[in-house]
Every structure is written in structure tokens, then in C-alpha cells.
XYZ file of N, CA, C and O in Angstrom:
720
model
N 117.512 71.088 107.312
C 116.678 70.742 106.189
C 116.043 72.009 105.627
O 115.442 72.795 106.341
N 116.193 72.222 104.325
C 115.607 73.383 103.678
C 114.154 73.079 103.337
O 113.867 72.266 102.475
N 113.240 73.724 104.031
C 111.836 73.506 103.758
C 111.442 74.147 102.430
O 110.617 73.608 101.702
N 112.036 75.302 102.129
C 111.739 75.979 100.868
C 112.270 75.153 99.698
O 111.589 74.959 98.695
N 113.495 74.664 99.804
C 114.123 73.934 98.710
C 113.427 72.640 98.361
O 113.479 72.189 97.220
N 112.759 72.009 99.328
C 112.128 70.712 99.082
C 110.811 70.813 98.332
O 110.381 69.835 97.721
N 110.127 71.958 98.387
C 108.824 72.045 97.735
C 108.997 72.262 96.235
O 109.806 73.076 95.802
N 108.235 71.514 95.415
C 108.346 71.658 93.959
C 107.689 72.954 93.489
O 106.832 73.519 94.163
N 108.110 73.425 92.305
C 107.568 74.647 91.721
C 106.648 74.247 90.575
O 107.091 73.601 89.623
N 105.384 74.630 90.657
C 104.427 74.328 89.587
C 104.688 75.262 88.410
O 104.900 76.456 88.596
N 104.668 74.692 87.194
C 104.877 75.490 85.989
C 103.509 75.855 85.416
O 102.756 74.965 85.022
N 103.164 77.154 85.371
C 101.861 77.540 84.814
C 101.831 77.387 83.291
O 102.861 77.209 82.650
N 100.620 77.491 82.718
C 100.475 77.380 81.267
C 101.155 78.567 80.587
O 101.133 79.685 81.094
N 101.755 78.301 79.435
C 102.413 79.362 78.676
C 103.850 79.625 79.104
O 104.486 80.529 78.588
N 104.355 78.848 80.075
C 105.729 79.013 80.548
C 106.504 77.741 80.233
O 106.031 76.633 80.505
N 107.690 77.903 79.640
C 108.552 76.753 79.364
C 109.830 76.884 80.171
O 110.416 77.965 80.244
N 110.258 75.788 80.791
C 111.487 75.743 81.580
C 112.442 74.787 80.888
O 112.111 73.629 80.642
N 113.646 75.277 80.575
C 114.656 74.488 79.876
C 115.891 74.405 80.763
O 116.427 75.443 81.170
N 116.341 73.194 81.078
C 117.494 73.002 81.965
C 118.671 72.466 81.161
O 118.575 71.400 80.543
N 119.769 73.214 81.166
C 121.022 72.744 80.560
C 121.903 72.242 81.716
O 121.436 72.082 82.832
N 123.209 72.038 81.476
C 124.100 71.498 82.511
C 124.101 72.345 83.781
O 123.898 71.835 84.872
N 124.366 73.645 83.656
C 124.421 74.494 84.844
C 123.656 75.800 84.626
O 124.003 76.834 85.185
N 122.580 75.750 83.812
C 121.796 76.947 83.535
C 120.325 76.589 83.334
O 119.996 75.606 82.685
N 119.457 77.421 83.908
C 118.015 77.265 83.747
C 117.515 78.442 82.912
O 117.857 79.592 83.205
N 116.729 78.162 81.875
C 116.123 79.207 81.050
C 114.616 79.104 81.178
O 114.042 78.031 80.991
N 113.980 80.215 81.518
C 112.527 80.257 81.683
C 111.972 81.249 80.670
O 112.391 82.409 80.645
N 111.031 80.782 79.831
C 110.406 81.642 78.821
C 108.916 81.718 79.104
O 108.282 80.718 79.436
N 108.373 82.934 78.959
C 106.944 83.140 79.166
C 106.449 84.272 78.302
O 107.185 84.811 77.478
N 105.192 84.670 78.535
C 104.594 85.705 77.687
C 105.228 87.079 77.914
O 105.192 87.920 77.021
N 105.832 87.319 79.079
C 106.419 88.634 79.358
C 107.901 88.730 79.005
O 108.425 89.834 78.892
N 108.596 87.594 78.877
C 110.011 87.659 78.536
C 110.724 86.355 78.792
O 110.111 85.305 78.984
N 112.061 86.429 78.810
C 112.900 85.256 79.006
C 113.983 85.583 80.028
O 114.600 86.650 79.975
N 114.207 84.662 80.978
C 115.219 84.849 82.021
C 116.127 83.630 82.086
O 115.680 82.503 81.875
N 117.407 83.868 82.400
C 118.373 82.784 82.561
C 119.024 82.894 83.929
O 119.220 83.992 84.446
N 119.365 81.730 84.512
C 120.034 81.694 85.816
C 120.992 80.514 85.838
O 120.590 79.389 85.552
N 122.255 80.769 86.188
C 123.198 79.670 86.353
C 123.083 79.144 87.777
O 122.664 79.863 88.681
N 123.444 77.883 87.976
C 123.387 77.295 89.308
C 124.553 76.332 89.492
O 125.166 75.881 88.526
N 124.865 76.037 90.761
C 125.938 75.092 91.081
C 125.583 74.347 92.366
O 124.786 74.826 93.169
N 126.159 73.173 92.544
C 126.014 72.343 93.747
C 124.620 71.749 93.953
O 124.371 71.104 94.960
N 123.665 72.001 93.042
C 122.344 71.399 93.129
C 121.968 70.852 91.746
O 122.580 71.218 90.745
N 120.965 69.971 91.712
C 120.459 69.483 90.430
C 119.030 69.978 90.253
O 118.244 69.994 91.208
N 118.712 70.396 89.042
C 117.385 70.913 88.722
C 116.766 69.988 87.683
O 117.385 69.693 86.666
N 115.553 69.509 87.967
C 114.850 68.599 87.056
C 113.450 69.136 86.777
O 112.832 69.729 87.660
N 112.972 68.891 85.550
C 111.593 69.211 85.199
C 110.860 67.890 85.051
O 111.219 67.061 84.216
N 109.852 67.663 85.913
C 109.097 66.408 85.846
C 107.629 66.656 86.159
O 107.300 67.291 87.163
N 106.752 66.180 85.278
C 105.296 66.233 85.448
C 104.776 67.645 85.715
O 103.971 67.855 86.621
N 105.239 68.629 84.963
C 104.752 69.995 85.118
C 105.269 70.705 86.350
O 104.731 71.736 86.736
N 106.299 70.153 86.999
C 106.903 70.774 88.171
C 108.414 70.874 87.982
O 109.016 70.056 87.295
N 109.008 71.874 88.633
C 110.467 71.981 88.693
C 110.878 71.541 90.085
O 110.344 72.026 91.087
N 111.838 70.596 90.148
C 112.307 70.071 91.432
C 113.789 70.390 91.561
O 114.576 70.104 90.660
N 114.175 70.980 92.698
C 115.579 71.280 92.986
C 116.042 70.317 94.069
O 115.413 70.216 95.127
N 117.134 69.576 93.795
C 117.665 68.612 94.765
C 119.121 68.933 95.040
O 119.867 69.334 94.148
N 119.540 68.712 96.293
C 120.935 68.967 96.660
C 121.724 67.668 96.664
O 121.171 66.581 96.841
N 123.040 67.819 96.505
C 123.900 66.640 96.377
C 124.377 66.117 97.729
O 124.659 64.930 97.872
N 124.502 66.996 98.742
C 124.966 66.548 100.064
C 124.375 67.432 101.148
O 123.649 68.375 100.865
N 124.706 67.130 102.400
C 124.140 67.835 103.544
C 125.091 68.905 104.113
O 124.947 69.289 105.267
N 126.053 69.361 103.327
C 126.966 70.420 103.776
C 126.170 71.730 103.894
O 125.289 71.999 103.079
N 126.510 72.546 104.903
C 125.744 73.757 105.195
C 125.653 74.690 103.988
O 124.589 75.243 103.689
N 126.755 74.877 103.273
C 126.784 75.762 102.115
C 125.838 75.269 101.016
O 125.131 76.053 100.393
N 125.816 73.975 100.791
C 124.954 73.398 99.753
C 123.484 73.466 100.188
O 122.599 73.697 99.364
N 123.209 73.300 101.488
C 121.843 73.445 101.993
C 121.324 74.862 101.730
O 120.173 75.058 101.354
N 122.206 75.855 101.936
C 121.812 77.246 101.712
C 121.516 77.491 100.237
O 120.526 78.148 99.883
N 122.356 76.936 99.352
C 122.151 77.113 97.914
C 120.881 76.403 97.436
O 120.243 76.848 96.481
N 120.515 75.329 98.101
C 119.310 74.578 97.755
C 118.074 75.484 97.815
O 117.314 75.597 96.850
N 117.884 76.146 98.937
C 116.753 77.062 99.092
C 116.882 78.292 98.205
O 115.894 78.802 97.664
N 118.117 78.786 98.044
C 118.356 79.976 97.225
C 117.939 79.749 95.778
O 117.161 80.526 95.217
N 118.434 78.682 95.167
C 118.141 78.452 93.753
C 116.674 78.109 93.519
O 116.105 78.480 92.501
N 116.048 77.450 94.482
C 114.617 77.168 94.367
C 113.844 78.488 94.350
O 112.940 78.684 93.537
N 114.200 79.430 95.229
C 113.536 80.731 95.277
C 113.794 81.544 94.010
O 112.886 82.195 93.481
N 115.034 81.515 93.517
C 115.360 82.257 92.298
C 114.578 81.736 91.096
O 114.047 82.516 90.303
N 114.487 80.404 90.965
C 113.756 79.813 89.844
C 112.260 80.119 89.973
O 111.586 80.426 88.995
N 111.730 80.076 91.197
C 110.323 80.413 91.427
C 110.049 81.865 91.031
O 109.042 82.161 90.387
N 110.958 82.792 91.410
C 110.789 84.196 91.044
C 110.833 84.382 89.534
O 110.130 85.235 88.985
N 111.665 83.594 88.840
C 111.730 83.672 87.388
C 110.409 83.227 86.768
O 109.890 83.877 85.852
N 109.839 82.128 87.269
C 108.588 81.596 86.723
C 107.431 82.570 86.974
O 106.634 82.855 86.078
N 107.349 83.121 88.188
C 106.303 84.099 88.492
C 106.502 85.365 87.659
O 105.539 85.952 87.153
N 107.756 85.769 87.465
C 108.055 86.986 86.708
C 107.631 86.911 85.258
O 106.990 87.840 84.750
N 107.958 85.810 84.565
C 107.622 85.726 83.139
C 106.136 85.440 82.908
O 105.639 85.646 81.803
N 105.416 84.985 83.948
C 103.988 84.739 83.777
C 103.133 85.914 84.263
O 102.175 86.300 83.607
N 103.478 86.523 85.412
C 102.670 87.611 85.978
C 103.401 88.949 86.002
O 102.788 89.991 85.834
N 104.705 88.950 86.293
C 105.463 90.192 86.408
C 105.486 90.710 87.837
O 104.739 90.239 88.697
N 106.359 91.678 88.082
C 106.502 92.267 89.412
C 106.345 93.776 89.315
O 106.718 94.401 88.326
N 105.790 94.375 90.376
C 105.555 95.821 90.413
C 106.052 96.395 91.731
O 105.821 95.807 92.789
N 106.739 97.525 91.659
C 107.138 98.283 92.852
C 106.607 99.697 92.683
O 106.702 100.284 91.600
N 106.060 100.248 93.758
C 105.553 101.608 93.723
C 106.302 102.449 94.742
O 106.443 102.057 95.904
N 106.787 103.611 94.298
C 107.504 104.543 95.156
C 106.677 105.819 95.283
O 106.110 106.306 94.297
N 106.623 106.358 96.505
C 105.849 107.564 96.774
C 106.807 108.694 97.121
O 107.706 108.508 97.939
N 106.618 109.861 96.488
C 107.457 111.021 96.760
C 106.737 111.911 97.770
O 105.706 112.515 97.447
N 107.248 111.975 99.012
C 106.613 112.733 100.081
C 107.434 114.000 100.317
O 108.606 113.925 100.678
N 106.832 115.148 100.093
C 107.521 116.412 100.327
C 106.912 117.509 99.473
O 106.377 117.263 98.392
N 107.005 118.752 99.961
C 106.450 119.891 99.244
C 107.273 120.133 97.979
O 108.492 120.240 98.032
N 106.611 120.183 96.840
C 107.288 120.464 95.577
C 107.973 119.269 94.949
O 108.644 119.419 93.930
N 107.834 118.089 95.519
C 108.441 116.892 94.923
C 107.558 116.443 93.752
O 106.356 116.241 93.915
N 108.188 116.275 92.587
C 107.448 115.896 91.389
C 108.186 114.803 90.640
O 109.406 114.693 90.725
N 107.445 114.029 89.872
C 108.028 112.999 89.011
C 107.300 113.009 87.682
O 106.091 113.171 87.636
N 108.079 112.846 86.599
C 107.481 112.732 85.272
C 108.363 111.814 84.442
O 109.535 111.601 84.764
N 107.791 111.255 83.386
C 108.595 110.385 82.532
C 108.267 110.619 81.072
O 107.124 110.895 80.717
N 109.312 110.526 80.240
C 109.156 110.524 78.793
C 109.794 109.232 78.318
O 111.019 109.119 78.300
N 108.975 108.240 78.012
C 109.498 106.938 77.604
C 110.215 106.270 78.767
O 109.630 106.041 79.808
N 111.502 105.986 78.585
C 112.290 105.306 79.615
C 113.098 106.292 80.473
O 113.911 105.874 81.281
N 112.889 107.601 80.299
C 113.577 108.598 81.118
C 112.666 109.056 82.241
O 111.538 109.501 81.999
N 113.152 108.945 83.465
C 112.402 109.374 84.642
C 113.013 110.661 85.151
O 114.226 110.740 85.382
N 112.194 111.693 85.307
C 112.653 113.019 85.735
C 112.110 113.283 87.136
O 110.892 113.336 87.325
N 112.998 113.428 88.119
C 112.603 113.634 89.513
C 113.007 115.032 89.975
O 114.168 115.425 89.833
N 112.055 115.772 90.540
C 112.337 117.049 91.196
C 112.118 116.809 92.683
O 110.985 116.747 93.152
N 113.216 116.617 93.426
C 113.087 116.227 94.839
C 113.886 117.140 95.767
O 114.535 116.698 96.702
N 113.832 118.440 95.484
C 114.398 119.413 96.408
C 115.853 119.760 96.199
O 116.419 120.511 96.992
N 116.483 119.252 95.159
C 117.850 119.649 94.850
C 117.807 120.847 93.918
O 116.756 121.212 93.395
N 118.969 121.469 93.652
C 119.016 122.637 92.775
C 118.743 122.262 91.320
O 118.464 123.122 90.504
N 118.825 120.974 90.996
C 118.594 120.505 89.633
C 117.717 119.248 89.688
O 117.662 118.569 90.708
N 117.064 118.958 88.586
C 116.275 117.725 88.497
C 117.201 116.539 88.269
O 118.252 116.670 87.662
N 116.794 115.371 88.745
C 117.546 114.136 88.521
C 116.860 113.397 87.376
O 115.662 113.113 87.445
N 117.615 113.118 86.312
C 117.085 112.396 85.167
C 117.753 111.022 85.134
O 118.973 110.918 85.118
N 116.938 109.960 85.148
C 117.452 108.591 85.163
C 117.001 107.891 83.885
O 115.810 107.887 83.561
N 117.961 107.275 83.191
C 117.650 106.449 82.023
C 117.470 105.017 82.527
O 118.413 104.419 83.043
N 116.273 104.460 82.390
C 115.973 103.136 82.914
C 116.208 102.063 81.848
O 116.132 102.328 80.655
N 116.479 100.845 82.315
C 116.682 99.710 81.418
C 115.400 99.439 80.633
O 114.296 99.715 81.105
N 115.550 98.873 79.433
C 114.391 98.645 78.570
C 113.435 97.597 79.144
O 112.256 97.570 78.792
N 113.927 96.716 80.032
C 113.071 95.683 80.631
C 112.102 96.259 81.661
O 111.110 95.626 82.004
N 112.411 97.459 82.199
C 111.588 98.061 83.252
C 110.651 99.090 82.631
O 111.094 100.017 81.964
N 109.350 98.904 82.850
C 108.360 99.879 82.389
C 108.109 100.852 83.538
O 107.900 100.442 84.673
N 108.132 102.150 83.231
C 107.944 103.168 84.267
C 106.669 103.951 83.973
O 106.322 104.198 82.812
N 105.958 104.287 85.049
C 104.729 105.068 84.939
C 104.685 106.012 86.124
O 104.992 105.612 87.255
N 104.330 107.271 85.879
C 104.225 108.237 86.976
C 102.762 108.651 87.122
O 102.085 108.915 86.128
N 102.306 108.687 88.376
C 100.921 109.037 88.676
C 100.942 110.285 89.550
O 101.493 110.264 90.655
N 100.367 111.384 89.045
C 100.308 112.638 89.804
C 98.857 113.092 89.882
O 98.260 113.425 88.859
N 98.315 113.087 91.096
C 96.961 113.582 91.315
C 97.033 114.779 92.236
O 97.859 114.820 93.152
N 96.153 115.739 92.022
C 96.143 116.946 92.838
C 95.776 116.600 94.281
O 94.824 115.866 94.532
N 96.569 117.073 95.215
C 96.318 116.829 96.630
C 96.912 115.536 97.152
O 96.802 115.235 98.331
N 97.547 114.742 96.275
C 98.176 113.494 96.701
C 99.641 113.495 96.295
O 100.046 114.217 95.383
N 100.416 112.674 96.971
C 101.836 112.571 96.647
C 102.024 111.872 95.298
O 101.304 110.919 95.002
N 103.022 112.321 94.497
C 103.293 111.639 93.229
C 103.783 110.207 93.480
O 104.484 109.934 94.452
N 103.409 109.297 92.570
C 103.800 107.891 92.689
C 104.527 107.475 91.416
O 104.088 107.796 90.317
N 105.656 106.771 91.596
C 106.405 106.196 90.478
C 106.156 104.697 90.518
O 106.422 104.047 91.529
N 105.640 104.140 89.414
C 105.295 102.716 89.350
C 106.260 102.026 88.391
O 106.329 102.377 87.216
N 107.013 101.049 88.898
C 107.976 100.292 88.095
C 107.448 98.876 87.905
O 107.058 98.223 88.874
N 107.457 98.382 86.662
C 106.956 97.045 86.353
C 107.951 96.324 85.464
O 108.485 96.914 84.529
N 108.228 95.043 85.777
C 109.124 94.234 84.960
C 108.894 92.767 85.263
O 108.236 92.412 86.242
N 109.480 91.902 84.435
C 109.410 90.460 84.683
C 110.597 89.986 85.512
O 110.617 88.857 85.974
N 111.594 90.837 85.728
C 112.797 90.491 86.481
C 112.723 91.121 87.873
O 112.828 92.336 88.024
N 112.518 90.292 88.903
C 112.335 90.785 90.266
C 113.580 91.497 90.781
O 113.488 92.533 91.443
N 114.761 90.950 90.485
C 116.000 91.564 90.943
C 116.187 92.950 90.341
O 116.559 93.889 91.031
N 115.913 93.084 89.056
C 116.101 94.360 88.366
C 115.140 95.417 88.890
O 115.542 96.557 89.133
N 113.861 95.062 89.083
C 112.881 96.011 89.612
C 113.286 96.481 91.002
O 113.237 97.667 91.302
N 113.710 95.548 91.860
C 114.138 95.910 93.213
C 115.362 96.800 93.213
O 115.455 97.745 93.998
N 116.304 96.514 92.331
C 117.535 97.299 92.250
C 117.244 98.723 91.766
O 117.764 99.689 92.327
N 116.403 98.861 90.740
C 116.061 100.185 90.217
C 115.286 100.978 91.269
O 115.553 102.166 91.490
N 114.342 100.320 91.958
C 113.567 100.994 93.002
C 114.463 101.454 94.147
O 114.312 102.565 94.654
N 115.416 100.616 94.545
C 116.338 100.986 95.625
C 117.236 102.150 95.200
O 117.558 103.029 96.009
N 117.637 102.179 93.927
C 118.466 103.269 93.409
C 117.701 104.588 93.441
O 118.228 105.612 93.880
N 116.440 104.555 93.005
C 115.616 105.766 93.022
C 115.397 106.234 94.453
O 115.512 107.422 94.763
N 115.130 105.302 95.368
C 114.907 105.640 96.778
C 116.162 106.236 97.412
O 116.086 107.091 98.276
N 117.341 105.791 96.953
C 118.594 106.259 97.555
C 118.877 107.730 97.269
O 119.691 108.339 97.958
N 118.221 108.326 96.274
C 118.447 109.747 95.983
C 117.962 110.627 97.119
O 118.549 111.674 97.390
N 116.865 110.243 97.781
C 116.345 111.020 98.909
C 115.577 110.072 99.816
O 114.374 109.910 99.703
N 116.314 109.407 100.745
C 115.665 108.462 101.663
C 114.759 109.226 102.624
O 115.022 110.380 102.947
N 113.685 108.594 103.105
C 112.789 109.279 104.044
C 113.506 109.611 105.346
O 114.215 108.787 105.895
N 113.321 110.852 105.802
C 113.965 111.229 107.065
C 112.979 110.996 108.217
O 111.768 111.011 108.011
N 113.495 110.758 109.434
C 112.633 110.285 110.525
C 111.778 111.354 111.215
O 110.904 111.012 111.984
N 112.000 112.645 110.937
C 111.271 113.681 111.664
C 109.971 114.082 110.970
O 108.906 114.075 111.572
N 110.031 114.425 109.696
C 108.812 114.785 108.961
C 108.369 113.685 108.002
O 107.258 113.725 107.493
N 109.258 112.738 107.710
C 108.924 111.660 106.784
C 109.095 112.051 105.326
O 108.609 111.367 104.433
N 109.791 113.197 105.068
C 110.002 113.625 103.689
C 111.003 112.713 102.998
O 111.945 112.235 103.606
N 110.796 112.501 101.716
C 111.715 111.680 100.935
C 110.955 110.732 100.017
O 109.760 110.864 99.812
N 111.690 109.768 99.468
C 111.090 108.772 98.574
C 110.946 107.473 99.359
O 111.931 106.952 99.868
N 109.715 106.978 99.452
C 109.481 105.745 100.194
C 108.636 104.790 99.353
O 107.977 105.211 98.407
N 108.690 103.511 99.702
C 107.839 102.532 99.044
C 106.408 102.724 99.521
O 106.177 103.087 100.676
N 105.434 102.485 98.656
C 104.028 102.587 99.059
C 103.756 101.481 100.076
O 104.071 100.323 99.861
N 103.217 101.867 101.227
C 102.931 100.901 102.285
C 104.069 100.722 103.274
O 103.929 99.983 104.244
N 105.208 101.384 103.051
C 106.361 101.238 103.950
C 106.091 101.979 105.259
O 105.635 103.127 105.254
N 106.351 101.326 106.377
C 106.196 101.944 107.690
C 107.510 102.599 108.082
O 108.548 101.936 108.132
N 107.467 103.887 108.365
C 108.677 104.616 108.737
C 108.758 104.727 110.253
O 107.751 104.924 110.936
N 109.969 104.624 110.769
C 110.198 104.857 112.194
C 110.360 106.362 112.387
O 111.300 106.964 111.902
N 109.380 106.945 113.080
C 109.374 108.389 113.284
C 109.991 108.740 114.623
O 109.904 107.973 115.583
N 110.602 109.918 114.694
C 111.189 110.408 115.941
C 110.485 111.684 116.358
O 110.018 112.459 115.524
N 110.444 111.930 117.662
C 109.905 113.181 118.171
C 110.964 114.258 117.978
O 112.161 113.991 118.063
N 110.527 115.469 117.725
C 111.466 116.593 117.566
C 112.034 116.983 118.910
O 111.727 116.380 119.940
N 112.882 118.007 118.914
C 113.476 118.411 120.203
C 112.392 119.045 121.086
O 111.559 119.807 120.627
N 112.388 118.684 122.345
C 111.353 119.155 123.266
C 111.730 120.537 123.771
O 112.884 120.802 124.129
N 110.741 121.424 123.835
C 110.999 122.795 124.284
C 110.962 122.877 125.793
O 110.344 122.154 126.479
């Protein structure tokens, strides 16, 4: 039994949910998102979205919880939005942005310039004595996570000194250096 799939999703004010045959469209103050679905039925009743499955097959049970979570993320995204913060740890690591272009200086012979999607808002915070922070904001949770993971993949944190790009609040597994 999918406990997540059975709970209804409350629709906040200012958000409209439109269900077609196999597609859900969610519109809110921050944007509009669409998601196709299969093997489940989606209904809008009394200010709630309800996801129901057609049978008890394992694959359909899994999709039941999946689509409920995806629709919930869409509703939260268009009403509140999602934010990911990345911290650049290392001597001389810098980040700057001009519009949708993010410029990273992370210890390579050249700077890395990334052109970000228009749905993702980027902000760089650089304070003296603190590590630079890249703040990504969007209404699409999948897109923000994907862009953040791509930026992190350029220089993942290493386990000895912890240098690299990490999420703010991420706990790193540290290793002891070689013993003399």
C-alpha cells in the first residue's frame, strides 16, 4: 500500500490544476508546469488533487506514489518555488554571474562559463572571509536539482581537505591523511 499515494494534495490559493486524459497542467504565480502520467487516475475534487491506482500490481503501486509526489512538487513549485545553494570551498575559488551566465573560477587553467535555462534564476553571493555561494531558484524542482548537480560535478568535494563545490549544509565524509 502506497502511503504517499493515498494522501490528497491540497491546492493553495492562486494555483489552478487542469487534468486532461493523460496530462496534468499546474498554473501558479511563478509559472506553469505539465506532467504526463499513465496507469493511474488523477481527479480534482473539493480543492484537493487525488491520485488513484487502477490495480494492485507492483509497478502500478510504484507509479501511484511517484505521480502523487511529482504533482505535489509541481503545486509547491508554482506557488512557493525551490532553492538550491552551492558553496565553493577552496583557495581562489570564485563565482560571478551576468544575467543567466554563471562564471566559475575553480582551480582550472580557464574559467567555466555556464549558460543557464531561463526558468532558473541565479545569484552569486561573495563576502570577504567566507566561501562564495551560488543560489539557484526556480519553480521546477527537477530542473533546479539537475542544474545544481551539473555545477557540482565540475569539482566534487574531495575527502581530505573538503575542497570543491558542495551543497550548503551537506555533510562530507572526511578521511585522515597518510600517517607519518
